[in-house]
Amino acid sequence: MNHQREIFSSSQPLILESGTALESFDLIYDTYGKLNHSKDNVILIFHAFSGSHHAAGKLDRDENVGWWDSFIGPNKVFDTNKNYIICINNLGSCFGSTGPSSLNKSTNKPYGINFPEISVKDWNQAILRLLLSLNISIINLAVGSSLGGMQVMDIISKKDIDVRKGIIIGATHKPRQLNILLNHVQRSILKLGKNSDALKVARMLSHVSYISNDFLKERFQYNRESLETKISDDIIYESENYLSYHGEKFVKRFDKDTFSLMTKAMDNFYFDETKINNISSKVLLLSFDDDLLFPTKDMLEFHKLLKMKGVNSEHKDLKGTRGHDSFLYLTKEYKHELEKFINS
């Protein structure tokens, strides 16, 4: 598989939805496969909240394969033998694109909490500038899960790019009140301390909303953690150890200011229903029956809204395996629905 990693640098100011300007910015992105002569075989993949541009494969500098490696590659669901696949790290993230941990050239210090408020529309505005630099004006397929699904909703409603198909997985077209409160509590935890413990606990709280009770029961039952493998003395159950382990793992790769920035962007995303008439894309909406974060009824509500406006939309509710995180794990049913839509 032809796997490349590039950095797009823009020296032109980006006017954000808040009215603030980023005088310049970088976007890091990975590509898979080859762009054809007519430049119409592009699949644009949007990552989720804690994801990155590294969607598949493994370059020499990478410790692990990408987060959707079972989906992307030769003869896989998103086939690199036929398609040119692009995955871009969003502005404000902490994996190489300009964000809170980046150097603010005007102060010669990291932006930190002073990084400007950013939105889903801002992310896509920056991405469209990158695509323009590559002379790409046609997206054959845009795909995103969770936060990335919100970006697909936005980009298929834009007039300045031709998106032929869109797949939206486990997302919502407007914020849920419980999610707003959950994110508020997580940001409040981050304000309690500057050390890594605050970020660890905030992530543990969010992780609970990503999984399901059935997954926990099936994997852990009520098994107690052994003394030798306990992460901390107060842990009793294997499930607690699992959550603590993932919290500690998260701290090593993520930034607390990015955490706050991106949860606010999710809380403030409202799909502009007046732009539904702009949508010419064929749309597939996928939800999971055990998703607590973005339940099936939310996706069904968006589907009905699209159908009412004449959009070629279909909705499938899939059997979940991990709650909201089910989008990361390819089942037979999941693969079938994706491939059926791609080949339609």
Short mmCIF file of C-alpha atoms in Angstrom, two decimals:
data_model
loop_
_atom_site.label_atom_id
_atom_site.label_comp_id
_atom_site.label_asym_id
_atom_site.label_seq_id
_atom_site.Cartn_x
_atom_site.Cartn_y
_atom_site.Cartn_z
CA MET A 1 0.00 0.00 0.00
CA ASN A 2 1.30 3.43 -0.96
CA HIS A 3 1.22 5.26 2.40
CA GLN A 4 2.51 8.82 2.68
CA ARG A 5 2.52 11.47 5.41
CA GLU A 6 2.59 15.14 4.48
CA ILE A 7 2.22 18.57 6.09
CA PHE A 8 0.22 21.33 4.44
CA SER A 9 1.27 24.82 5.54
CA SER A 10 -0.95 27.82 4.90
CA SER A 11 0.50 31.31 5.24
CA GLN A 12 -2.87 32.91 4.55
CA PRO A 13 -5.03 33.90 7.55
CA LEU A 14 -7.95 31.61 8.38
CA ILE A 15 -10.95 33.56 9.67
CA LEU A 16 -12.65 31.34 12.23
CA GLU A 17 -16.37 31.20 12.92
CA SER A 18 -15.73 33.08 16.18
CA GLY A 19 -14.31 36.01 14.19
CA THR A 20 -10.74 35.37 15.35
CA ALA A 21 -8.05 34.86 12.73
CA LEU A 22 -5.31 32.24 12.67
CA GLU A 23 -2.56 34.03 10.79
CA SER A 24 -1.07 30.75 9.58
CA PHE A 25 -1.53 27.05 10.26
CA ASP A 26 -0.31 23.54 9.49
CA LEU A 27 -2.34 20.42 8.80
CA ILE A 28 -0.70 17.01 8.94
CA TYR A 29 -2.32 14.29 6.84
CA ASP A 30 -1.84 10.74 5.64
CA THR A 31 -2.67 9.44 2.18
CA TYR A 32 -3.22 5.87 1.02
CA GLY A 33 -3.28 4.63 -2.57
CA LYS A 34 -2.85 6.80 -5.66
CA LEU A 35 -4.79 9.75 -7.05
CA ASN A 36 -6.07 8.97 -10.54
CA HIS A 37 -5.63 11.26 -13.55
CA SER A 38 -9.11 12.77 -13.29
CA LYS A 39 -8.73 13.23 -9.52
CA ASP A 40 -12.15 11.77 -8.80
CA ASN A 41 -11.23 8.66 -6.78
CA VAL A 42 -10.81 10.48 -3.45
CA ILE A 43 -12.14 9.11 -0.18
CA LEU A 44 -11.93 11.68 2.60
CA ILE A 45 -11.91 10.18 6.08
CA PHE A 46 -12.57 12.29 9.17
CA HIS A 47 -11.24 11.11 12.51
CA ALA A 48 -13.10 11.03 15.82
CA PHE A 49 -12.41 13.09 18.96
CA SER A 50 -9.13 11.50 20.04
CA GLY A 51 -8.17 10.14 16.61
CA SER A 52 -5.59 11.45 14.19
CA HIS A 53 -4.50 11.48 10.57
CA HIS A 54 -2.90 8.05 11.10
CA ALA A 55 -5.92 5.98 10.04
CA ALA A 56 -4.17 2.86 8.73
CA GLY A 57 -0.83 1.24 8.05
CA LYS A 58 2.39 1.90 9.90
CA LEU A 59 5.27 4.08 8.84
CA ASP A 60 8.75 3.65 10.35
CA ARG A 61 8.09 6.45 12.85
CA ASP A 62 4.80 4.92 14.06
CA GLU A 63 4.52 2.68 17.11
CA ASN A 64 1.25 1.06 16.05
CA VAL A 65 -0.97 0.63 13.00
CA GLY A 66 -3.63 3.27 12.40
CA TRP A 67 -6.96 3.37 14.20
CA TRP A 68 -8.99 2.04 11.20
CA ASP A 69 -6.41 -0.37 9.80
CA SER A 70 -8.92 -3.19 9.36
CA PHE A 71 -11.02 -0.90 7.13
CA ILE A 72 -8.37 0.70 4.90
CA GLY A 73 -5.97 -1.06 2.52
CA PRO A 74 -5.74 -3.26 -0.57
CA ASN A 75 -9.04 -5.15 -1.06
CA LYS A 76 -10.42 -3.84 2.22
CA VAL A 77 -13.66 -1.88 2.67
CA PHE A 78 -11.94 1.33 1.64
CA ASP A 79 -9.84 -0.19 -1.11
CA THR A 80 -6.50 1.50 -1.77
CA ASN A 81 -6.17 -0.40 -5.05
CA LYS A 82 -8.97 1.77 -6.44
CA ASN A 83 -9.11 4.86 -4.26
CA TYR A 84 -6.94 7.71 -3.01
CA ILE A 85 -7.69 7.99 0.68
CA ILE A 86 -6.92 11.12 2.69
CA CYS A 87 -7.17 11.50 6.47
CA ILE A 88 -6.33 14.91 7.95
CA ASN A 89 -5.62 15.81 11.58
CA ASN A 90 -7.98 18.61 12.60
CA LEU A 91 -6.91 22.07 13.67
CA GLY A 92 -6.67 22.25 17.44
CA SER A 93 -5.60 18.64 17.78
CA CYS A 94 -2.27 17.53 19.21
CA PHE A 95 -0.85 15.15 16.61
CA GLY A 96 0.95 17.58 14.32
CA SER A 97 -1.63 20.07 13.09
CA THR A 98 -1.64 23.56 14.61
CA GLY A 99 -3.22 23.43 18.05
CA PRO A 100 -2.83 24.49 21.70
CA SER A 101 0.56 22.78 22.02
CA SER A 102 1.88 24.59 18.91
CA LEU A 103 4.10 27.66 19.05
CA ASN A 104 2.26 30.97 18.78
CA LYS A 105 4.59 32.98 16.54
CA SER A 106 3.40 36.30 17.96
CA THR A 107 4.38 35.35 21.54
CA ASN A 108 7.01 32.70 20.86
CA LYS A 109 5.22 30.48 23.40
CA PRO A 110 2.75 27.60 23.02
CA TYR A 111 -0.85 28.74 22.54
CA GLY A 112 -2.11 26.67 25.48
CA ILE A 113 -5.48 27.91 26.72
CA ASN A 114 -5.15 30.94 24.43
CA PHE A 115 -5.73 28.92 21.27
CA PRO A 116 -8.85 30.40 19.67
CA GLU A 117 -12.24 28.72 19.91
CA ILE A 118 -12.76 26.45 16.94
CA SER A 119 -15.73 24.76 15.30
CA VAL A 120 -16.66 21.92 12.95
CA LYS A 121 -17.06 24.47 10.16
CA ASP A 122 -13.55 25.81 10.90
CA TRP A 123 -12.07 22.33 10.62
CA ASN A 124 -13.68 21.83 7.24
CA GLN A 125 -12.73 25.30 6.04
CA ALA A 126 -9.07 24.46 6.73
CA ILE A 127 -9.42 21.05 5.06
CA LEU A 128 -10.96 22.59 1.93
CA ARG A 129 -7.95 24.87 1.67
CA LEU A 130 -5.67 21.82 1.78
CA LEU A 131 -7.73 20.05 -0.90
CA LEU A 132 -7.58 23.15 -3.08
CA SER A 133 -3.78 23.05 -2.85
CA LEU A 134 -3.96 19.50 -4.25
CA ASN A 135 -6.33 20.60 -7.04
CA ILE A 136 -8.99 18.25 -5.67
CA SER A 137 -12.56 19.48 -6.21
CA ILE A 138 -14.41 16.14 -6.20
CA ILE A 139 -14.79 13.86 -3.17
CA ASN A 140 -16.13 10.50 -4.27
CA LEU A 141 -16.85 9.52 -0.67
CA ALA A 142 -16.65 11.37 2.67
CA VAL A 143 -16.69 9.17 5.77
CA GLY A 144 -16.68 10.07 9.45
CA SER A 145 -17.58 8.62 12.82
CA SER A 146 -18.61 10.49 15.96
CA LEU A 147 -17.08 13.97 15.72
CA GLY A 148 -15.95 13.04 12.20
CA GLY A 149 -19.57 12.31 11.33
CA MET A 150 -20.43 15.90 12.20
CA GLN A 151 -17.79 17.02 9.70
CA VAL A 152 -19.37 14.85 7.00
CA MET A 153 -22.75 16.45 7.73
CA ASP A 154 -21.18 19.86 7.23
CA ILE A 155 -19.11 19.13 4.14
CA ILE A 156 -21.91 17.47 2.14
CA SER A 157 -23.95 20.66 2.59
CA LYS A 158 -21.25 22.95 1.16
CA LYS A 159 -21.54 24.40 -2.34
CA ASP A 160 -17.80 24.81 -2.95
CA ILE A 161 -16.96 21.10 -3.27
CA ASP A 162 -18.63 18.16 -5.01
CA VAL A 163 -19.18 15.32 -2.52
CA ARG A 164 -20.83 12.40 -4.29
CA LYS A 165 -21.45 10.12 -1.31
CA GLY A 166 -21.34 10.56 2.44
CA ILE A 167 -21.24 7.99 5.26
CA ILE A 168 -22.07 9.29 8.73
CA ILE A 169 -21.47 6.86 11.61
CA GLY A 170 -22.56 7.29 15.22
CA ALA A 171 -23.03 11.06 15.18
CA THR A 172 -25.71 13.67 15.82
CA HIS A 173 -26.86 16.81 14.02
CA LYS A 174 -27.31 18.81 17.23
CA PRO A 175 -25.87 18.51 20.74
CA ARG A 176 -27.55 16.27 23.28
CA GLN A 177 -28.13 17.87 26.68
CA LEU A 178 -26.59 14.94 28.56
CA ASN A 179 -23.48 15.10 26.40
CA ILE A 180 -23.16 18.84 27.00
CA LEU A 181 -23.24 18.21 30.75
CA LEU A 182 -20.85 15.28 30.49
CA ASN A 183 -18.36 17.42 28.58
CA HIS A 184 -18.85 20.27 31.07
CA VAL A 185 -17.95 17.95 33.96
CA GLN A 186 -14.88 16.71 32.10
CA ARG A 187 -13.64 20.26 31.48
CA SER A 188 -14.33 21.10 35.12
CA ILE A 189 -12.14 18.16 36.16
CA LEU A 190 -9.32 19.52 33.98
CA LYS A 191 -9.50 22.85 35.85
CA LEU A 192 -8.89 21.12 39.17
CA GLY A 193 -5.26 20.36 38.49
CA LYS A 194 -2.44 20.94 36.04
CA ASN A 195 -0.92 17.48 36.42
CA SER A 196 -1.80 14.47 34.30
CA ASP A 197 -4.21 13.04 36.88
CA ALA A 198 -6.92 15.53 35.89
CA LEU A 199 -6.69 14.54 32.22
CA LYS A 200 -6.68 10.87 33.18
CA VAL A 201 -9.89 11.18 35.22
CA ALA A 202 -11.61 13.31 32.56
CA ARG A 203 -10.81 10.68 29.96
CA MET A 204 -12.01 7.87 32.21
CA LEU A 205 -15.35 9.64 32.53
CA SER A 206 -15.68 10.09 28.77
CA HIS A 207 -14.61 6.49 28.16
CA VAL A 208 -17.57 5.24 30.21
CA SER A 209 -19.89 6.90 27.68
CA TYR A 210 -18.08 5.21 24.77
CA ILE A 211 -18.69 1.63 25.90
CA SER A 212 -21.77 -0.37 26.85
CA ASN A 213 -22.90 -2.33 29.87
CA ASP A 214 -23.26 -5.48 27.74
CA PHE A 215 -19.63 -5.18 26.61
CA LEU A 216 -18.46 -4.80 30.22
CA LYS A 217 -20.54 -7.76 31.42
CA GLU A 218 -19.36 -9.99 28.59
CA ARG A 219 -15.70 -9.10 28.92
CA PHE A 220 -15.27 -8.78 32.68
CA GLN A 221 -18.31 -10.32 34.37
CA TYR A 222 -17.71 -9.30 38.00
CA ASN A 223 -14.15 -10.57 38.07
CA ARG A 224 -11.86 -9.04 40.65
CA GLU A 225 -8.47 -7.69 39.66
CA SER A 226 -5.46 -9.57 41.01
CA LEU A 227 -3.13 -7.84 43.46
CA GLU A 228 -0.23 -8.19 41.03
CA THR A 229 -1.91 -6.29 38.18
CA LYS A 230 -3.82 -3.57 40.04
CA ILE A 231 -3.00 -0.09 38.77
CA SER A 232 -3.95 1.38 42.16
CA ASP A 233 -4.79 -0.05 45.58
CA ASP A 234 -8.41 1.11 45.57
CA ILE A 235 -9.29 -0.99 42.52
CA ILE A 236 -11.52 -4.01 43.09
CA TYR A 237 -12.82 -5.09 39.70
CA GLU A 238 -11.13 -5.88 36.40
CA SER A 239 -13.40 -3.32 34.72
CA GLU A 240 -12.02 -0.59 36.99
CA ASN A 241 -8.47 -1.58 36.13
CA TYR A 242 -9.35 -1.55 32.43
CA LEU A 243 -10.70 1.99 32.67
CA SER A 244 -7.71 3.22 34.69
CA TYR A 245 -5.27 1.63 32.25
CA HIS A 246 -6.87 3.40 29.29
CA GLY A 247 -6.88 6.68 31.20
CA GLU A 248 -3.15 6.42 31.84
CA LYS A 249 -2.51 5.43 28.24
CA PHE A 250 -4.50 8.44 26.99
CA VAL A 251 -2.46 10.91 29.07
CA LYS A 252 0.72 9.88 27.25
CA ARG A 253 -0.61 10.92 23.85
CA PHE A 254 -3.14 13.72 24.36
CA ASP A 255 -3.21 17.36 25.43
CA LYS A 256 -5.64 18.74 28.03
CA ASP A 257 -6.16 22.03 26.19
CA THR A 258 -7.02 20.11 23.02
CA PHE A 259 -9.45 18.06 25.11
CA SER A 260 -11.27 21.21 26.24
CA LEU A 261 -11.19 22.80 22.80
CA MET A 262 -12.60 19.82 20.93
CA THR A 263 -15.35 19.00 23.44
CA LYS A 264 -16.54 22.61 23.14
CA ALA A 265 -16.60 22.28 19.35
CA MET A 266 -18.78 19.18 19.64
CA ASP A 267 -21.11 20.89 22.12
CA ASN A 268 -21.55 23.82 19.75
CA PHE A 269 -22.26 21.89 16.57
CA TYR A 270 -25.73 22.47 15.17
CA PHE A 271 -26.27 21.29 11.61
CA ASP A 272 -27.62 24.19 9.59
CA GLU A 273 -30.94 22.78 8.35
CA THR A 274 -31.29 25.61 5.85
CA LYS A 275 -28.41 24.04 3.91
CA ILE A 276 -30.10 20.66 3.40
CA ASN A 277 -31.20 21.81 -0.04
CA ASN A 278 -27.49 22.06 -0.94
CA ILE A 279 -27.04 18.31 -0.43
CA SER A 280 -26.78 16.35 -3.67
CA SER A 281 -24.78 13.51 -2.10
CA LYS A 282 -26.15 10.04 -1.58
CA VAL A 283 -26.04 9.52 2.19
CA LEU A 284 -25.72 6.48 4.46
CA LEU A 285 -26.38 6.89 8.18
CA LEU A 286 -25.16 4.12 10.48
CA SER A 287 -26.00 3.87 14.17
CA PHE A 288 -25.33 1.18 16.78
CA ASP A 289 -28.06 -0.19 18.99
CA ASP A 290 -25.92 0.04 22.16
CA ASP A 291 -24.52 3.56 21.58
CA LEU A 292 -25.18 5.61 24.72
CA LEU A 293 -23.43 8.76 23.49
CA PHE A 294 -25.31 9.20 20.20
CA PRO A 295 -28.34 6.86 20.34
CA THR A 296 -30.08 5.44 17.30
CA LYS A 297 -33.06 7.78 17.72
CA ASP A 298 -30.83 10.81 17.07
CA MET A 299 -29.58 9.38 13.79
CA LEU A 300 -33.11 8.38 12.84
CA GLU A 301 -34.29 11.93 13.49
CA PHE A 302 -31.62 13.28 11.13
CA HIS A 303 -32.52 10.64 8.53
CA LYS A 304 -36.17 11.68 8.60
CA LEU A 305 -35.15 15.32 8.24
CA LEU A 306 -33.07 14.52 5.15
CA LYS A 307 -35.80 12.37 3.58
CA MET A 308 -38.38 15.09 4.18
CA LYS A 309 -36.18 17.46 2.17
CA GLY A 310 -35.69 14.97 -0.67
CA VAL A 311 -32.14 13.84 0.11
CA ASN A 312 -31.21 10.34 -1.06
CA SER A 313 -30.61 9.00 2.46
CA GLU A 314 -30.75 5.56 4.04
CA HIS A 315 -30.36 4.59 7.68
CA LYS A 316 -29.19 1.29 9.15
CA ASP A 317 -29.12 0.45 12.84
CA LEU A 318 -26.37 -2.10 13.49
CA LYS A 319 -25.75 -4.52 16.33
CA GLY A 320 -23.13 -2.85 18.51
CA THR A 321 -20.17 -4.61 20.08
CA ARG A 322 -18.60 -1.81 22.14
CA GLY A 323 -21.23 0.89 22.56
CA HIS A 324 -20.24 4.14 20.84
CA ASP A 325 -16.78 2.69 20.14
CA SER A 326 -18.40 0.04 17.92
CA PHE A 327 -17.47 2.20 14.92
CA LEU A 328 -13.86 1.08 15.40
CA TYR A 329 -14.58 -2.66 15.12
CA LEU A 330 -15.51 -4.22 11.79
CA THR A 331 -18.23 -6.87 12.07
CA LYS A 332 -19.72 -8.87 9.20
CA GLU A 333 -22.92 -6.79 9.25
CA TYR A 334 -21.00 -3.50 9.45
CA LYS A 335 -18.75 -4.47 6.54
CA HIS A 336 -21.73 -5.57 4.45
CA GLU A 337 -23.56 -2.25 4.84
CA LEU A 338 -20.46 -0.21 4.06
CA GLU A 339 -19.55 -2.22 0.96
CA LYS A 340 -23.13 -2.30 -0.31
CA PHE A 341 -23.33 1.49 -0.15
CA ILE A 342 -19.88 2.08 -1.63
CA ASN A 343 -20.64 -0.19 -4.57
CA SER A 344 -24.15 1.19 -5.18
#
